[in-house]
Amino acid sequence: MTAAETSAARPPRTPLTKAVHHSGTRAWIVTGLLVVFMMVNFADKAVFGLAADEIRADLGLSATDFGLANSAFFLLFSVAAVAVGLLADRVSPKWLLLTMALLWSVAQVPAALGGGLAVLVGTRIVLGAAEGPAFPVAQQTALSWFPNHRRNLPGALVTLGVTLGVITAAPGLTWVIGRHGWRAALWVVAAAGVLWAAAWLVCGADGGHRDAAADRAGARSAPSGRSGVWAAYRRIFGSRTWIGTTVAYFTSYWVVALMLVWMPSYLRNGLGHSPETAGRLVAVPWALGAVALLAQAALSGWLMRRGVGSRWARGRVGAGLLLLGALCFLAVPFMDGTGLQTALLVAGFGLGGSFATVAITTVAELAPSERRGGALGTMNAVVTTAGLIAPTVVGRMIDSQGGAGYQNAVVVSAALLLLGAVAAFVLIDPARDATPANTA
């Protein structure tokens, strides 16, 4: 073969291919930082659940009062998720993420300094507004570095940050709470947010990856003007895939909210575990969830590489996770012995709370890149209303029913997960519902 033939056979290294080659390492550095971002995010959330009994005793709160204080976290959570999700389509996600992390740290300070229920509620509202957009914007940033067929792993890793945040924070924060009080734990998570912000300022970046076929189609068919923008969003939000994904993710987030707020208390007051044991056990469902997330990502990726559509690879695999979680919860009331009940409870929380990666990658596939931030942010806003409702509902159940309230809350969660599994199985099919800008 001549030099000319070799040159003709080898694809030319254009500036674009060089950029893609050199961006590989940067993509994983950014993904790693976003994993830590979500670790700090969920450590912020978990600290109140870990200190539930101490906070209630210190401030003289009933279970309903404590549930309301935690529900306050979600008062602006959903609104902020929509607003910042839409903004992320126009403003650099790098600066949005930096601003969020700094606000998290600032929001911890008033309650760390002192004050009662009013300060607690006020700071939780501010923290919720700052954290509401975190997950969709972090996912949007990570996914922007990868093509669709490679997004399962980075999407799972960013979601895994949620799990790692609780796994690493639970034992350490429990120790801080026991030795130095719950307000000291707030200073710890505030410092973690500042340190992450400094690292992100130096190393963070936005990805530039877009699906070439989708962008070409978008250039041809995307409507112009404000009416065109809202027409594109209506098409996404009215699709069966977006509706099914959102319903299923709502039921999964209900489980996540209870795991954060009431699981430590359930382990201590409902199942009789010591505070130290409960602090260790809290990490177990998150660890199981991490395994489930990685297994789901590996299975979905394997299926898609073999030509299986997202209807099965994402929708029905996700439905299976929710179904298994529901079955574990339903079995809890029929089992004797604390050990077996604890094991089923842990499995139900771990499996039932593992739908996030399925939801994010499905909507990212459904929506064109220029509408992805708004689609993800709006889904997150709807889904996280579960966090607004669940802590208060369960708090009232505990006040009115005592220890039985914990178990009944698990049965309610099982029924919701069954509903989510049906929605995911029946409605999710991105190939059928993809917008015109994603179907070239």
Coordinates of C-alpha atoms in Angstrom, one line a residue, residues 107-268:
A107 CA -27.3 28.4 54.3
Q108 CA -25.9 26.1 57.0
V109 CA -24.5 29.0 59.1
P110 CA -27.6 30.5 60.8
A111 CA -28.7 27.1 62.3
A112 CA -25.1 26.2 63.2
L113 CA -24.9 29.5 65.2
G114 CA -28.1 28.9 67.1
G115 CA -31.8 29.5 67.0
G116 CA -35.0 27.5 67.2
L117 CA -37.6 26.1 64.9
A118 CA -38.1 29.3 62.9
V119 CA -34.3 29.5 62.1
L120 CA -34.4 25.8 61.3
V121 CA -37.3 26.2 58.9
G122 CA -35.9 29.3 57.3
T123 CA -32.5 27.9 56.6
R124 CA -34.0 24.7 55.2
I125 CA -36.0 26.7 52.8
V126 CA -32.9 28.5 51.6
L127 CA -30.9 25.3 51.4
G128 CA -33.7 23.6 49.4
A129 CA -33.8 26.4 46.9
A130 CA -30.0 26.2 46.4
E131 CA -30.0 22.4 46.2
G132 CA -33.1 21.9 44.0
P133 CA -31.4 22.3 40.7
A134 CA -28.2 20.5 41.7
F135 CA -29.0 17.0 40.4
P136 CA -30.4 17.9 36.9
V137 CA -27.7 20.5 36.3
A138 CA -24.9 18.1 37.4
Q139 CA -26.3 15.4 35.2
Q140 CA -26.7 17.8 32.3
T141 CA -23.1 18.9 32.7
A142 CA -21.7 15.3 32.9
L143 CA -23.8 14.0 30.0
S144 CA -22.7 16.9 27.8
W145 CA -19.2 15.3 27.7
F146 CA -20.5 12.0 26.3
P147 CA -22.5 10.6 23.3
N148 CA -25.9 8.9 24.0
H149 CA -24.6 5.3 23.9
R150 CA -21.9 6.2 26.5
R151 CA -24.0 8.1 29.0
N152 CA -25.2 5.2 31.2
L153 CA -21.9 5.0 33.2
P154 CA -21.3 8.8 33.8
G155 CA -25.0 9.2 34.6
A156 CA -24.8 6.4 37.1
L157 CA -21.6 7.7 38.6
V158 CA -23.1 11.2 39.2
T159 CA -26.1 9.5 40.8
L160 CA -23.7 7.3 42.8
G161 CA -22.4 10.5 44.4
V162 CA -25.7 10.6 46.2
T163 CA -25.1 7.2 47.7
L164 CA -21.4 7.8 48.4
G165 CA -22.4 11.1 50.2
V166 CA -24.5 9.2 52.7
I167 CA -22.2 6.2 53.0
T168 CA -19.2 8.5 53.8
A169 CA -21.1 11.1 55.8
A170 CA -23.3 8.9 58.0
P171 CA -20.7 7.3 60.3
G172 CA -18.6 10.5 60.5
L173 CA -21.5 12.9 61.1
T174 CA -23.1 10.5 63.6
W175 CA -19.8 10.6 65.5
V176 CA -19.7 14.4 65.3
I177 CA -23.4 14.7 66.4
G178 CA -22.8 12.3 69.3
R179 CA -19.6 14.0 70.5
H180 CA -20.0 17.7 69.6
G181 CA -23.8 18.2 68.9
W182 CA -25.8 18.5 65.8
R183 CA -24.9 22.1 65.2
A184 CA -21.2 21.1 64.8
A185 CA -22.2 18.8 62.1
L186 CA -23.6 21.7 60.1
W187 CA -20.2 23.4 60.3
V188 CA -18.6 20.3 58.9
V189 CA -20.9 20.1 55.8
A190 CA -20.6 23.9 55.3
A191 CA -16.8 23.5 55.1
A192 CA -17.1 20.6 52.6
G193 CA -19.2 22.9 50.3
V194 CA -16.6 25.6 50.4
L195 CA -13.7 23.2 49.6
W196 CA -15.6 21.7 46.6
A197 CA -16.4 25.2 45.3
A198 CA -12.6 26.0 45.3
A199 CA -11.8 22.8 43.4
W200 CA -14.5 23.4 40.9
L201 CA -13.4 26.9 40.2
V202 CA -10.0 25.6 39.2
C203 CA -10.9 22.4 37.4
G204 CA -14.6 22.6 36.4
A205 CA -15.8 23.0 32.8
D206 CA -18.8 22.6 30.5
G207 CA -18.8 19.9 27.9
G208 CA -19.4 20.6 24.3
H209 CA -20.7 17.2 23.1
R210 CA -23.9 17.3 21.1
D211 CA -25.5 14.5 19.1
A212 CA -24.5 15.5 15.5
A213 CA -27.5 13.9 13.9
A214 CA -29.8 15.5 16.3
D215 CA -28.2 18.9 15.9
R216 CA -28.5 18.7 12.1
A217 CA -32.1 17.8 12.4
G218 CA -32.6 20.5 14.9
A219 CA -31.2 23.1 12.6
R220 CA -33.6 22.0 9.9
S221 CA -36.8 21.5 12.0
A222 CA -36.5 23.4 15.3
P223 CA -39.2 26.1 15.4
S224 CA -38.0 29.7 16.0
G225 CA -39.2 32.3 18.5
R226 CA -40.7 32.0 22.0
S227 CA -43.7 30.1 20.7
G228 CA -41.4 27.5 19.1
V229 CA -39.6 27.1 22.4
W230 CA -42.7 26.3 24.3
A231 CA -44.1 24.1 21.5
A232 CA -40.9 22.0 21.9
Y233 CA -41.4 21.7 25.7
R234 CA -45.1 20.9 25.3
R235 CA -44.1 18.1 22.9
I236 CA -41.7 16.7 25.5
F237 CA -43.9 17.1 28.5
G238 CA -46.9 15.6 26.8
S239 CA -45.1 12.4 25.7
R240 CA -45.9 9.1 27.3
T241 CA -42.2 8.6 28.0
W242 CA -41.8 11.8 30.0
I243 CA -45.0 11.2 31.9
G244 CA -44.1 7.6 32.7
T245 CA -40.5 8.5 33.7
T246 CA -41.7 11.3 35.9
V247 CA -44.4 9.2 37.7
A248 CA -41.9 6.3 38.2
Y249 CA -39.2 8.7 39.5
F250 CA -41.7 10.4 41.8
T251 CA -42.4 7.1 43.6
S252 CA -38.7 6.4 43.8
Y253 CA -37.9 9.8 45.2
W254 CA -40.6 9.3 47.9
V255 CA -38.5 6.4 49.1
V256 CA -35.3 8.5 49.0
A257 CA -37.0 11.3 51.0
L258 CA -38.1 8.8 53.7
M259 CA -34.6 7.2 53.7
L260 CA -33.1 10.6 54.4
V261 CA -35.5 11.9 57.0
W262 CA -37.1 9.0 58.8
M263 CA -35.0 5.9 58.3
P264 CA -32.5 6.6 61.1
S265 CA -35.4 7.2 63.5
Y266 CA -37.2 4.1 62.3
L267 CA -34.1 2.0 63.0
R268 CA -33.8 3.5 66.5

